[in-house]
PDB file of C-alpha atoms and ligand atoms in Angstrom:
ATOM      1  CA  UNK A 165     160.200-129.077  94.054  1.00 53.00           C
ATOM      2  CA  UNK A 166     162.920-126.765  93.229  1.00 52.00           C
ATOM      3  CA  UNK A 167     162.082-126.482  88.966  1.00 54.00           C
ATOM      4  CA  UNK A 168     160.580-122.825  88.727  1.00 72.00           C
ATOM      5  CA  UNK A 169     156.999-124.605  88.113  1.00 79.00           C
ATOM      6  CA  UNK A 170     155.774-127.771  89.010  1.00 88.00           C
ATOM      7  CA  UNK A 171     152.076-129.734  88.131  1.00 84.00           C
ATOM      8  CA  UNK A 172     151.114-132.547  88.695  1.00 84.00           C
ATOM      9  CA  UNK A 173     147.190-134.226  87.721  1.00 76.00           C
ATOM     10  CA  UNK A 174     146.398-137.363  90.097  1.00 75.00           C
ATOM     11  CA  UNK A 175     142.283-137.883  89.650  1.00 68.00           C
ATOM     12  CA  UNK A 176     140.362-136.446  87.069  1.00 65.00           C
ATOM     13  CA  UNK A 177     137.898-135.461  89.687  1.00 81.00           C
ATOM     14  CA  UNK A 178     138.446-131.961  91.318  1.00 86.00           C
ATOM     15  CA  UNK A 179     136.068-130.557  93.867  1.00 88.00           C
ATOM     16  CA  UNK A 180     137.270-127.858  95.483  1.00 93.00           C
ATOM     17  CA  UNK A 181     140.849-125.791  95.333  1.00 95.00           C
ATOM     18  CA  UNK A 182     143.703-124.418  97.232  1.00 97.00           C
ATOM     19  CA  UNK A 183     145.591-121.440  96.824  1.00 97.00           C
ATOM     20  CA  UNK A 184     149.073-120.359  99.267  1.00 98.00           C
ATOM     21  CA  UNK A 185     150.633-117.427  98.262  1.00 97.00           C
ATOM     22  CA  UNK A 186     153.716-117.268  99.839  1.00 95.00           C
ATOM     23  CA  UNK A 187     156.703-115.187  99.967  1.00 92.00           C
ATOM     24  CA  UNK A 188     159.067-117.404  98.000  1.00 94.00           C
ATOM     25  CA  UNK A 189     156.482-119.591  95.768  1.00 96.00           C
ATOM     26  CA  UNK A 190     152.720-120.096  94.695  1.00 97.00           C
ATOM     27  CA  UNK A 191     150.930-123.090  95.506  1.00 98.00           C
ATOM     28  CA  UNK A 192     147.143-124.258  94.130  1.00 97.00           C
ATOM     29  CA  UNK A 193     145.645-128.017  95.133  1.00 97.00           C
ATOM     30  CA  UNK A 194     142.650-129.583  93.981  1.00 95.00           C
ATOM     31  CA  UNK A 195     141.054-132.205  95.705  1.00 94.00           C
ATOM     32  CA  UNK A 196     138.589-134.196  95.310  1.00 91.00           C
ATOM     33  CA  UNK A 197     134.745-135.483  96.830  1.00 89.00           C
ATOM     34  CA  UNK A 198     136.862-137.633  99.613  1.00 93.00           C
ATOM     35  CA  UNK A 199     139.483-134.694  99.555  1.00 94.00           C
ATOM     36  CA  UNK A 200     142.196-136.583  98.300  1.00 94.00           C
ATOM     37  CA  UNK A 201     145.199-134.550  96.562  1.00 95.00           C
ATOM     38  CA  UNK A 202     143.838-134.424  93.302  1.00 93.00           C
ATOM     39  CA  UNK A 203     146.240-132.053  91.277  1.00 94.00           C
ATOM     40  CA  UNK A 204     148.449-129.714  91.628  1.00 96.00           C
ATOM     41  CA  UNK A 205     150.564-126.178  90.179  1.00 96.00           C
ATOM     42  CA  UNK A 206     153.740-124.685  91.880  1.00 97.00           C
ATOM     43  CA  UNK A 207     155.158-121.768  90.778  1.00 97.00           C
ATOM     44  CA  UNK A 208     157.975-119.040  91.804  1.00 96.00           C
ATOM     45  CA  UNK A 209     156.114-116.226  93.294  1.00 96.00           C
ATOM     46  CA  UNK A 210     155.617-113.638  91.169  1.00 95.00           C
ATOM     47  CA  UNK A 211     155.582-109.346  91.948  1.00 93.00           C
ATOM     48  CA  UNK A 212     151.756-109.055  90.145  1.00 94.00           C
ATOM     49  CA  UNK A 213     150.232-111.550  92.890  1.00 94.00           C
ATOM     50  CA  UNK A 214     146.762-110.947  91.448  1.00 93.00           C
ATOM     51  CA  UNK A 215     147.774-111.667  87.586  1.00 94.00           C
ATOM     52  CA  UNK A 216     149.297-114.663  89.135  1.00 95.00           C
ATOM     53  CA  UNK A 217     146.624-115.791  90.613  1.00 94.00           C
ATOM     54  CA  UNK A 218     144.731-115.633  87.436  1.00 92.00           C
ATOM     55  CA  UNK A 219     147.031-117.794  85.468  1.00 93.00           C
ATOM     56  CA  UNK A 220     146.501-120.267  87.781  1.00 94.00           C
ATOM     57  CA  UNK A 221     142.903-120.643  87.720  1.00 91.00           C
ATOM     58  CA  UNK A 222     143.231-120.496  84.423  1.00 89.00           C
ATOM     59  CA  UNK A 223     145.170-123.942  84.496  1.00 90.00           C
ATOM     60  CA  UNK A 224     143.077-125.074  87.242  1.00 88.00           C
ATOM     61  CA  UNK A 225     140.814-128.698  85.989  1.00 84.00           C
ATOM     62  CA  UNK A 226     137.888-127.481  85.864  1.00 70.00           C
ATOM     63  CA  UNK A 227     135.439-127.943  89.347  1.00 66.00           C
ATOM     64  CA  UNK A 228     133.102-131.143  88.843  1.00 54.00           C
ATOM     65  CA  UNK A 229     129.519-130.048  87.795  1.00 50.00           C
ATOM     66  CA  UNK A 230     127.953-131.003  90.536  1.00 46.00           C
ATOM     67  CA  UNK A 231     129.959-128.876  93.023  1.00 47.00           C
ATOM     68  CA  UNK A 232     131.393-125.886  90.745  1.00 47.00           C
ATOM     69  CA  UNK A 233     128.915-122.748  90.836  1.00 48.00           C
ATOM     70  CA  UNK A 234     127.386-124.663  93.420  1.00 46.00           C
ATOM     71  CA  UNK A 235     126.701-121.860  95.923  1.00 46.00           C
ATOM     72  CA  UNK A 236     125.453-119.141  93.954  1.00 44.00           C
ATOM     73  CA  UNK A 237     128.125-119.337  91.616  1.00 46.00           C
ATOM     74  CA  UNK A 238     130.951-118.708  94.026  1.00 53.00           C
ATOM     75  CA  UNK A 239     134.421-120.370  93.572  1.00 68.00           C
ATOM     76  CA  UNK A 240     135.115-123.491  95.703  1.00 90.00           C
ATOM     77  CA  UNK A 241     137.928-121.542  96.546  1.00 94.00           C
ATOM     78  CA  UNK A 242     140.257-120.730  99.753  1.00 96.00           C
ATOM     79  CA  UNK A 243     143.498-118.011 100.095  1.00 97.00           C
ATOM     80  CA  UNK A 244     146.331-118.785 102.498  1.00 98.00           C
ATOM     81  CA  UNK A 245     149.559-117.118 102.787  1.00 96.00           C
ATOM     82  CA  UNK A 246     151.392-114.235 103.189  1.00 92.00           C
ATOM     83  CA  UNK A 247     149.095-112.729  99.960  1.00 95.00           C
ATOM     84  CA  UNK A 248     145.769-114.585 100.146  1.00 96.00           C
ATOM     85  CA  UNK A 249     144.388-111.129 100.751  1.00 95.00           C
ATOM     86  CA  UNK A 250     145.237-110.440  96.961  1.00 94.00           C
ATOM     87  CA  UNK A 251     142.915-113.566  95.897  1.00 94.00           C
ATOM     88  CA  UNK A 252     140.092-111.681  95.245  1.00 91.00           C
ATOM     89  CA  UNK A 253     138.197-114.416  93.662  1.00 90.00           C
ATOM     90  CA  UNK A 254     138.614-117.070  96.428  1.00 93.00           C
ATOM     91  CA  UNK A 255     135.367-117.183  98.822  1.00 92.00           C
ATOM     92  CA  UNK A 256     137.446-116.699 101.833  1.00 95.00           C
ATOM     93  CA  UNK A 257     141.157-116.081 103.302  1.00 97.00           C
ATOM     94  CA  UNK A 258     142.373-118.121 106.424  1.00 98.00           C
ATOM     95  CA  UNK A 259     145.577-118.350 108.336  1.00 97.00           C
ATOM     96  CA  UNK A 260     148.876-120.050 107.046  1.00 97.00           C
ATOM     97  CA  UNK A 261     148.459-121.491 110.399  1.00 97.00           C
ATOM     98  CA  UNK A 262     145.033-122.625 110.469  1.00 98.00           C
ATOM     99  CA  UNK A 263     145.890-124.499 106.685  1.00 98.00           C
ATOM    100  CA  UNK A 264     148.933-126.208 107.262  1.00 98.00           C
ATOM    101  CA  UNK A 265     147.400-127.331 110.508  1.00 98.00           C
ATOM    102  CA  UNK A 266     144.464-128.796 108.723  1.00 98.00           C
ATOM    103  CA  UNK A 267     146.528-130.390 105.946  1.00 98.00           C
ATOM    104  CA  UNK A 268     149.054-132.054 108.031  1.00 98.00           C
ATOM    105  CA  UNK A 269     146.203-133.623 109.994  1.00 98.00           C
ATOM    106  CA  UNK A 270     144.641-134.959 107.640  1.00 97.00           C
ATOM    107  CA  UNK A 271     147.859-136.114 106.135  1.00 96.00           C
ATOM    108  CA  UNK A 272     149.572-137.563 109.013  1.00 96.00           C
ATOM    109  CA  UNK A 273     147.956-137.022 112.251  1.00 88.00           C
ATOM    110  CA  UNK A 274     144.339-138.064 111.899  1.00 89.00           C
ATOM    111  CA  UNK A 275     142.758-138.604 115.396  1.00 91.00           C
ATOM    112  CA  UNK A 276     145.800-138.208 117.536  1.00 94.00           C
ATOM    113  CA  UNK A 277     147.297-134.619 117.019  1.00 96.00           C
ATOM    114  CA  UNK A 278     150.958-133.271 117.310  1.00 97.00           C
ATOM    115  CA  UNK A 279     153.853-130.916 117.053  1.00 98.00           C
ATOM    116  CA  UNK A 280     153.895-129.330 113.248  1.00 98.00           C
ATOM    117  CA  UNK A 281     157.160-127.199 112.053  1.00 98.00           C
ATOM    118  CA  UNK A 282     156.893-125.890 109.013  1.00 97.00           C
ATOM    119  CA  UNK A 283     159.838-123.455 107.456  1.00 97.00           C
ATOM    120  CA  UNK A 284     159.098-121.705 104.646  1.00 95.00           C
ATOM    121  CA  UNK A 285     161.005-119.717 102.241  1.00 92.00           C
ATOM    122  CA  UNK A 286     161.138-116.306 104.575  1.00 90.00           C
ATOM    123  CA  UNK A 287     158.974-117.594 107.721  1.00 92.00           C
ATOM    124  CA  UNK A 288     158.834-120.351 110.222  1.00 94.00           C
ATOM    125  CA  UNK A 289     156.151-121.540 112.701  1.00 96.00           C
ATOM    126  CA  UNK A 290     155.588-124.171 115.077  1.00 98.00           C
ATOM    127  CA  UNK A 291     151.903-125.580 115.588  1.00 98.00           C
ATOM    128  CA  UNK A 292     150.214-127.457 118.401  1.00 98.00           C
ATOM    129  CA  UNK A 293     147.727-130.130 117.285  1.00 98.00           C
ATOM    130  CA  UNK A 294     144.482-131.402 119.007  1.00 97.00           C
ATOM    131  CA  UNK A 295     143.847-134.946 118.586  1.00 97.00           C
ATOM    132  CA  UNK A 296     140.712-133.307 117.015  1.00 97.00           C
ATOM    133  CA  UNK A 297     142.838-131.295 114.898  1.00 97.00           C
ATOM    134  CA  UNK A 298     142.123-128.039 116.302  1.00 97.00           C
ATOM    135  CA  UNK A 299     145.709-125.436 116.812  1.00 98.00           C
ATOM    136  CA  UNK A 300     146.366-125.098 120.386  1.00 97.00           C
ATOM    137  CA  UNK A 301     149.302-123.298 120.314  1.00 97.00           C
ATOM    138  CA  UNK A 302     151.846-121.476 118.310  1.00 97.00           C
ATOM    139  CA  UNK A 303     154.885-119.642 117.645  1.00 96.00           C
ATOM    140  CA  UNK A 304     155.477-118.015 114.601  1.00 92.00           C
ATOM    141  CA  UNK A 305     158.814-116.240 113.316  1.00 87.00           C
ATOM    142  CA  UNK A 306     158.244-114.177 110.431  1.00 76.00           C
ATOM    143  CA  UNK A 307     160.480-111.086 111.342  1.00 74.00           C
ATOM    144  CA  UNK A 308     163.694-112.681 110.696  1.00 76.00           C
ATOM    145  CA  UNK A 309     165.555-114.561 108.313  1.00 76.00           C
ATOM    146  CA  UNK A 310     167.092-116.737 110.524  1.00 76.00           C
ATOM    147  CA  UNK A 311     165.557-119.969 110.753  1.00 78.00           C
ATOM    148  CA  UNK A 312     164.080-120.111 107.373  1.00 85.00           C
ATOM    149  CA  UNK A 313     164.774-121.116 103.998  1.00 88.00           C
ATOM    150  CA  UNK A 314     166.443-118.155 102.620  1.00 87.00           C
ATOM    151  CA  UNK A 315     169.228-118.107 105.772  1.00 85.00           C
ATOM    152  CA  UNK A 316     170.388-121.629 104.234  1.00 89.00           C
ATOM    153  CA  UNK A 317     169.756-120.034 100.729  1.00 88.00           C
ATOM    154  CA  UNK A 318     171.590-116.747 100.822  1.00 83.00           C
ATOM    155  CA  UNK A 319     174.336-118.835 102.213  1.00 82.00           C
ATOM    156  CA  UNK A 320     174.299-121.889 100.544  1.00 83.00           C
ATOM    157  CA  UNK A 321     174.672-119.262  97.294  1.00 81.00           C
ATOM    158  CA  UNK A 322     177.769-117.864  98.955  1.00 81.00           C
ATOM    159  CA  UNK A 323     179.302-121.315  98.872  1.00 88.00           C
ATOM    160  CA  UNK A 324     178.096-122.282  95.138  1.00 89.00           C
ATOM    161  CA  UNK A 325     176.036-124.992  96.292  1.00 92.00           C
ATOM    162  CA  UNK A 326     172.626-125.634  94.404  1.00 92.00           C
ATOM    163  CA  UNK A 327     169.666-125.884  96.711  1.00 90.00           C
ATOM    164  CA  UNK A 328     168.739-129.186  95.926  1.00 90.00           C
ATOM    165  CA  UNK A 329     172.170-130.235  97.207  1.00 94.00           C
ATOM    166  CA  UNK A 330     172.130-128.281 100.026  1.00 94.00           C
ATOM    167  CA  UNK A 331     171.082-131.309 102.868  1.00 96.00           C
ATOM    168  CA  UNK A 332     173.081-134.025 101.071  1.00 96.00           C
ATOM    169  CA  UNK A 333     176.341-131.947 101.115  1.00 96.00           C
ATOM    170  CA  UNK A 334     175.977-130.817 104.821  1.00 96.00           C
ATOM    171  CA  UNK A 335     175.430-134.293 105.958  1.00 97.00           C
ATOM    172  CA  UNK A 336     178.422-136.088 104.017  1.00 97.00           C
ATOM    173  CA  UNK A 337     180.398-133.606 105.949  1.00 96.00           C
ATOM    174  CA  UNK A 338     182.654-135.153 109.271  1.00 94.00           C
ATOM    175  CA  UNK A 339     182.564-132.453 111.333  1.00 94.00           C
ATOM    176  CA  UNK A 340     180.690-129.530 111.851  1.00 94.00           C
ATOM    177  CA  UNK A 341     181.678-125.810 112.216  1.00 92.00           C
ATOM    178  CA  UNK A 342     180.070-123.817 114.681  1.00 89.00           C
ATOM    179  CA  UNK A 343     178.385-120.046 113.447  1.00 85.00           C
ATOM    180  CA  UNK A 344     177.899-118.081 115.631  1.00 79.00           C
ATOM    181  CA  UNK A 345     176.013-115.393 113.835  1.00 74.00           C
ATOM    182  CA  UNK A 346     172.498-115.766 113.941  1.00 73.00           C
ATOM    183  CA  UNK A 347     171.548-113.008 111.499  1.00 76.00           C
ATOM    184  CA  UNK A 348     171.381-113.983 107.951  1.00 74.00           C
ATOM    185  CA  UNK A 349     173.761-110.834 106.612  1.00 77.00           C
ATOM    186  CA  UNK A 350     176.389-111.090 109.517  1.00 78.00           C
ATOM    187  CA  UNK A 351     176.172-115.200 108.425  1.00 78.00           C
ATOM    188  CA  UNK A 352     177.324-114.667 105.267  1.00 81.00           C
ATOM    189  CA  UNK A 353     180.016-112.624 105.958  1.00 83.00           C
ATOM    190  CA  UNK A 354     181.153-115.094 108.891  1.00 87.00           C
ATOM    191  CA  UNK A 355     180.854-118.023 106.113  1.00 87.00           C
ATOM    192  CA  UNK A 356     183.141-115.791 103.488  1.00 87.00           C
ATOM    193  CA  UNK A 357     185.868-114.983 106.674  1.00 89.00           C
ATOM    194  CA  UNK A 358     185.793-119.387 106.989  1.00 91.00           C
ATOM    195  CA  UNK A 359     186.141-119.697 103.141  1.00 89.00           C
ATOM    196  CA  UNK A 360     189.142-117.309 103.187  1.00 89.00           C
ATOM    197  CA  UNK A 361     190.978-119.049 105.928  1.00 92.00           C
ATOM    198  CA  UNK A 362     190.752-122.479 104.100  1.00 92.00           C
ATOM    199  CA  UNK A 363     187.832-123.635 105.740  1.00 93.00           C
ATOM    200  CA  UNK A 364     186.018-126.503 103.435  1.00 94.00           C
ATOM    201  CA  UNK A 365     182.405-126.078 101.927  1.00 94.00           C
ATOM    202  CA  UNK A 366     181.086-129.060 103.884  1.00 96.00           C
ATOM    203  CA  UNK A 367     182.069-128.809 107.736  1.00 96.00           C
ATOM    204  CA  UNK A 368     180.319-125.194 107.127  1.00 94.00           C
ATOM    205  CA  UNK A 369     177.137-125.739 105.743  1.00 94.00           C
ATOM    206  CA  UNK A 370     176.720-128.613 108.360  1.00 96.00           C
ATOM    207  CA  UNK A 371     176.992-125.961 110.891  1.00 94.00           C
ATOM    208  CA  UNK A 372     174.556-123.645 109.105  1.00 92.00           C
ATOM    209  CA  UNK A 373     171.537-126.021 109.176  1.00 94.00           C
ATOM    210  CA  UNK A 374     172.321-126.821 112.602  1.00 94.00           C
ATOM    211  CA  UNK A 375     171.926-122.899 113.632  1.00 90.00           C
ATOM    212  CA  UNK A 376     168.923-122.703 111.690  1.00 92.00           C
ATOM    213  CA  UNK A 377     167.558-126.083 113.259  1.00 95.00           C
ATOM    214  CA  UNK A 378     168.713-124.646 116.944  1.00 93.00           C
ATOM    215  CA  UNK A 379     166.181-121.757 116.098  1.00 91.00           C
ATOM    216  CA  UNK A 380     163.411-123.697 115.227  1.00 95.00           C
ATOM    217  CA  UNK A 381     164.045-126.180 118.373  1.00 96.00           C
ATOM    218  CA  UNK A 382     163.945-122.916 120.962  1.00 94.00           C
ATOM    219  CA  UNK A 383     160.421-122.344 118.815  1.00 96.00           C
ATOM    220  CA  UNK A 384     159.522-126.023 119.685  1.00 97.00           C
ATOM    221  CA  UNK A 385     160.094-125.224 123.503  1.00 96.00           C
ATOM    222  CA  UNK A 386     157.720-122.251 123.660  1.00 96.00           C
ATOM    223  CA  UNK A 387     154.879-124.421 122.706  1.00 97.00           C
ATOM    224  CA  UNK A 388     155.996-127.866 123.914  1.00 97.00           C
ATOM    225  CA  UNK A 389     156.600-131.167 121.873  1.00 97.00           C
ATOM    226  CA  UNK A 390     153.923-133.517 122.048  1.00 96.00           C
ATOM    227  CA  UNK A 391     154.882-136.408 119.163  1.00 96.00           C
ATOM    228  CA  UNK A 392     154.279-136.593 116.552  1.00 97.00           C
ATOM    229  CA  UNK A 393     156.968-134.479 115.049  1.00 98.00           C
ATOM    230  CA  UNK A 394     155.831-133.466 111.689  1.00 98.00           C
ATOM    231  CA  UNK A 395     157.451-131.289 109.164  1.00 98.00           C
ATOM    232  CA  UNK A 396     155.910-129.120 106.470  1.00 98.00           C
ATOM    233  CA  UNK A 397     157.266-126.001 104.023  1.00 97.00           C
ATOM    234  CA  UNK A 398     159.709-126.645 100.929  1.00 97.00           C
ATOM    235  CA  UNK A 399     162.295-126.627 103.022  1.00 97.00           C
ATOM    236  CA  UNK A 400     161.108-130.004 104.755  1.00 97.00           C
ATOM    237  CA  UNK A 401     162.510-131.251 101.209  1.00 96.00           C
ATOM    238  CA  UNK A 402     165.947-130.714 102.273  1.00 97.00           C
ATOM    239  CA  UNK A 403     167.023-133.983 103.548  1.00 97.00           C
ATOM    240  CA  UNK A 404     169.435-132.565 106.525  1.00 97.00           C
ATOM    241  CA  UNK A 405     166.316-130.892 108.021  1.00 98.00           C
ATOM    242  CA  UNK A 406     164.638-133.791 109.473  1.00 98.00           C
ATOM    243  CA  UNK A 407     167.769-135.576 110.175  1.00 98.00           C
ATOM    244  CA  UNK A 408     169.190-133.165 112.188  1.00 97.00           C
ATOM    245  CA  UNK A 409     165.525-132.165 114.084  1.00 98.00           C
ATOM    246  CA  UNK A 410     166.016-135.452 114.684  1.00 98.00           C
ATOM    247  CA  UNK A 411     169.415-135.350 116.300  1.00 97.00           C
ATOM    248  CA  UNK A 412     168.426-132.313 118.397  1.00 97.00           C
ATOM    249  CA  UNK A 413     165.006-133.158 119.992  1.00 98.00           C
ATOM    250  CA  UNK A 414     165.578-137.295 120.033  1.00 97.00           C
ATOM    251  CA  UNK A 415     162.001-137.276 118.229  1.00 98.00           C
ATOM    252  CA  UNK A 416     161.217-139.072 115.079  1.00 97.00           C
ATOM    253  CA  UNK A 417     160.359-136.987 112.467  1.00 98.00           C
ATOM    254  CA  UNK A 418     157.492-137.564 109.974  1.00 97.00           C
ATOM    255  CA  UNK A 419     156.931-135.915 106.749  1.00 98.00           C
ATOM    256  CA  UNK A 420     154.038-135.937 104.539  1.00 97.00           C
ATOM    257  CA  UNK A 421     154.471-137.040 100.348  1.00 96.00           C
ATOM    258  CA  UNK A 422     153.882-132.795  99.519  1.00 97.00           C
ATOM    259  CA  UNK A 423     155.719-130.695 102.772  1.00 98.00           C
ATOM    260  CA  UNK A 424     155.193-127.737 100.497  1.00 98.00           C
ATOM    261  CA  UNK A 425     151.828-128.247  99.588  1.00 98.00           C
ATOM    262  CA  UNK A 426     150.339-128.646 102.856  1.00 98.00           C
ATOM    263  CA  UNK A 427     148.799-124.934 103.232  1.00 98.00           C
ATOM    264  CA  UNK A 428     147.081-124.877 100.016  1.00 98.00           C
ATOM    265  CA  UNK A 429     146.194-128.645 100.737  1.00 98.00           C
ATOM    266  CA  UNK A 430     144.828-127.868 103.925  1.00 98.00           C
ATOM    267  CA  UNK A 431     143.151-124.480 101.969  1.00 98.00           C
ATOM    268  CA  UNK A 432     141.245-126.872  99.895  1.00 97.00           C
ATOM    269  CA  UNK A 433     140.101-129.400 102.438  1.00 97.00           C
ATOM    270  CA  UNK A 434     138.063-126.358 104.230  1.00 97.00           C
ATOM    271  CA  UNK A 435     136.819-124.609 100.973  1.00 95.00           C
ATOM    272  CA  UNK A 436     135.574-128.640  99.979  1.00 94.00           C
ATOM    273  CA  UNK A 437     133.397-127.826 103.431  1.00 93.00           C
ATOM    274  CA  UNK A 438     131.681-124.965 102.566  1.00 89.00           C
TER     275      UNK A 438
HETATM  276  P1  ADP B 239     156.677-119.920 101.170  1.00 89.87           P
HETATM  277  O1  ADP B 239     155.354-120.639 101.396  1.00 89.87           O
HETATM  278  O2  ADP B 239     157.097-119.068 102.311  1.00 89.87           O
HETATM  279  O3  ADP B 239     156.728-119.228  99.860  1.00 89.87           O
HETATM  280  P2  ADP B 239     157.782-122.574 100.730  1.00 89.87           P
HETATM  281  O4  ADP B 239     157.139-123.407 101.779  1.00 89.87           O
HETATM  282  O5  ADP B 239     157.291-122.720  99.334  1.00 89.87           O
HETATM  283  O6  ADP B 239     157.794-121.049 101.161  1.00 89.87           O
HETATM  284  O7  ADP B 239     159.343-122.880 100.793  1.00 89.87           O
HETATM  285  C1  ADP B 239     160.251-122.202  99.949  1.00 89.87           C
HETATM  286  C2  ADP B 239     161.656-122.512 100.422  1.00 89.87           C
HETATM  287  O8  ADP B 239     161.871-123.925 100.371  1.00 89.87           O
HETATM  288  C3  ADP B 239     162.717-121.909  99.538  1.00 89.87           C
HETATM  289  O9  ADP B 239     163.161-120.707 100.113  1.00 89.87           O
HETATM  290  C4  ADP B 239     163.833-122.929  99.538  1.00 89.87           C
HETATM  291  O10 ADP B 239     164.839-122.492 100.419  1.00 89.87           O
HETATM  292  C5  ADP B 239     163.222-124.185 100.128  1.00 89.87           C
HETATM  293  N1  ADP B 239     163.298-125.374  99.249  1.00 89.87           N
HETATM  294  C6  ADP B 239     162.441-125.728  98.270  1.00 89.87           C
HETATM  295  N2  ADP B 239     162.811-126.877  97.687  1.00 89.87           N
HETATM  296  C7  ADP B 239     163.939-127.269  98.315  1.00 89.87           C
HETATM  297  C8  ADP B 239     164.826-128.385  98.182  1.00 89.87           C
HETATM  298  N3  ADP B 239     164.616-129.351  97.284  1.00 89.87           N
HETATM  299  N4  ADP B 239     165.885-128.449  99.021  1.00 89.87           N
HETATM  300  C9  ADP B 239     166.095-127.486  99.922  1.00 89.87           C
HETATM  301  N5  ADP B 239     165.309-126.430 100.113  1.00 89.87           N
HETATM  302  C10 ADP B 239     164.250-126.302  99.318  1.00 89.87           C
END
C-alpha cells in the first residue's frame, strides 16, 4: 500500500472499527460479528489529526443496527498509535503494542504465541506473544530513525529508487556493501560519498536493509525469539525485509495478508469486545 489512499470493502457487515494513527499514515478497519477484516481506509497522515479523523468516519460503512449506539450511544470505536490521543470520538485509546499484538494473533498465531516485529514508518518494536495472546515482553525503538521505514526511505530517495522497488532492487543485487553509519543523516551522506566513487545503486541499498535488519535483530535478542517469526508495519511490504530477517536469525518468517493494518485490526477486535 504505497498509493496516498487505499480502501478496500470485503463484507457488508461492519461491527465495530479501528483507528492507528501513525506517524507516516492513517489506518481505520472494520470488522465484523466474527471479527473478520471487513473493510478498510489508508491514508497519508495528515498535520490536522483530528479533521482527519473525521473524514474517515465519515467514509466509515455504517455500524450494523444491532451493535451501533449500542452502549449508550457510544462509538464501537478504538485509537492506537502515535495520535490515538487526538481521537476524541473513539471510546478508548490503547497501546500500538497491545493492538498489533492482538491483531497478529488473531491473524497468525492463534493458540500458540510468538515473536512479532513490526517497523513502521518512524518506529520499530519487537513483541513477545503468549500462547494466550497476552505481550510478555518488549522492546520498542521510537527515538531513532534507524531501523525504520524512513532510514530505507530517506535513502532509498537519495538513490532515485521508488519505494515500492526498494526490496526487489536490493535483492537482485550480487553483493552487498557494508554501511557503517547507523544514523539516518550520517547514512545518507555515506551513500552519496559511494555514489561519487562509482559505487552502483544495487550492492548499496542491499547493504542498507541489512543495517536496518541488524537493528531490529539486536531488538529480537533483548526479548528472545520464540517462533513464530511474524512481521507487521508497511514496511513488512517490502519484500527484502523478510528475506533477509530470514537470512539473519535462520527463522521462517510469516506475514499476515494486511502487515500495515494489523494495529487498527487488532484496535477493532477489542472495541468489537466492549
Ligand atoms: P506508521 O504506523 O508508523 O505510520 P506504517 O506501518 O504505516 O507506519 O508504515 C509506513 C512505512 O512503510 C513507510 O515509511 C514506508 O517506508 C513503508 N512502506 C509502505 N509501503 C511500502 C512498500 N510497498 N514497500 C516498502 N516500504 C513500504
Amino acid at each position: 500500500m504505497t498509493a496516498s489512499r487505499d480502501e478496500r470493502r470485503m463484507t457488508n457487515s461492519v461491527c465495530a472499527l479501528g483507528i492507528d494513527v501513525g506517524s507516516t499514515t492513517v489506518k481505520m478497519v472494520g470488522v465484523d460479528a466474527e471479527g473478520n477484516l471487513a473493510w478498510h481506509l489508508l491514508e497519508q497522515a495528515d498535520p490536522r489529526v483530528e479533521d482527519q479523523v473525521e473524514r474517515f468516519l465519515a467514509r466509515a460503512p455504517c455500524l450494523s443496527p444491532p451493535l451501533a449506539g449500542g452502549m449508550k450511544g457510544r462509538l464501537f470505536l478504538v485509537a492506537t498509535g502515535y495520535g490515538r490521543k487526538l481521537v476524541r470520538p473513539a471510546a478508548r485509546q490503547v497501546t500500538e503494542i497491545t493492538c498489533h499484538a492482538k491483531g497478529v494473533y488473531r491473524e497468525l498465531a492463534a493458540k500458540r504465541g510468538g515473536t512479532l516485529v513490526d517497523i513502521g514508518g518512524q518506529d520499530s518494536k519487537v513483541i513477545g506473544i503468549s500462547p494466550k495472546g497476552d505481550v510478555t515482553d518488549f522492546s520498542m525503538n521510537d527515538k531513532c530513525a534507524a531501523g525504520t521505514g524512513r532510514f530505507l526511505e530517506n535513502t532509498a530517495n537519495r538513490l532515485g529508487v521508488p519505494l515500492d522497488r526498494m526490496g526487489e532492487v536490493a535483492l537482485s543485487a550480487s553483493h552487498e556493501v557494508s554501511i557503517s553509519s547507523t544514523c539516518t543523516v550520517f547514512a545518507e551522506s555515506e551513500v552519496i560519498s559511494l555514489i561519487a566513487h562509482g559505487v552502483a545503486v544495487e550492492p548499496i541499498l542491499r547493504g542498507l536493509h541489512r543495517s536496518l535488519i541488524k537493528r531490529v535483530v539486536a531488538m529480537i535478542r533483548t526479548v528472545g525469539l520464540a517462533p513464530p517469526l511474524m512481521l507487521s508495519g508497511g514496511v513488512a511490504q517490502n519484500q527484502a525485509i523478510p528475506r533477509m530477517l530470514e537470512e539473519e536469525t535462520g527463522e521462517k518468517v510469516i506475514l499476515p495478508r494486511y502487515p500495515q493494518l494489523m494495529g487498527a485490526y487488532g484496535a477493532a477486535l477489542i472495541a468489537l469486545e466492549m
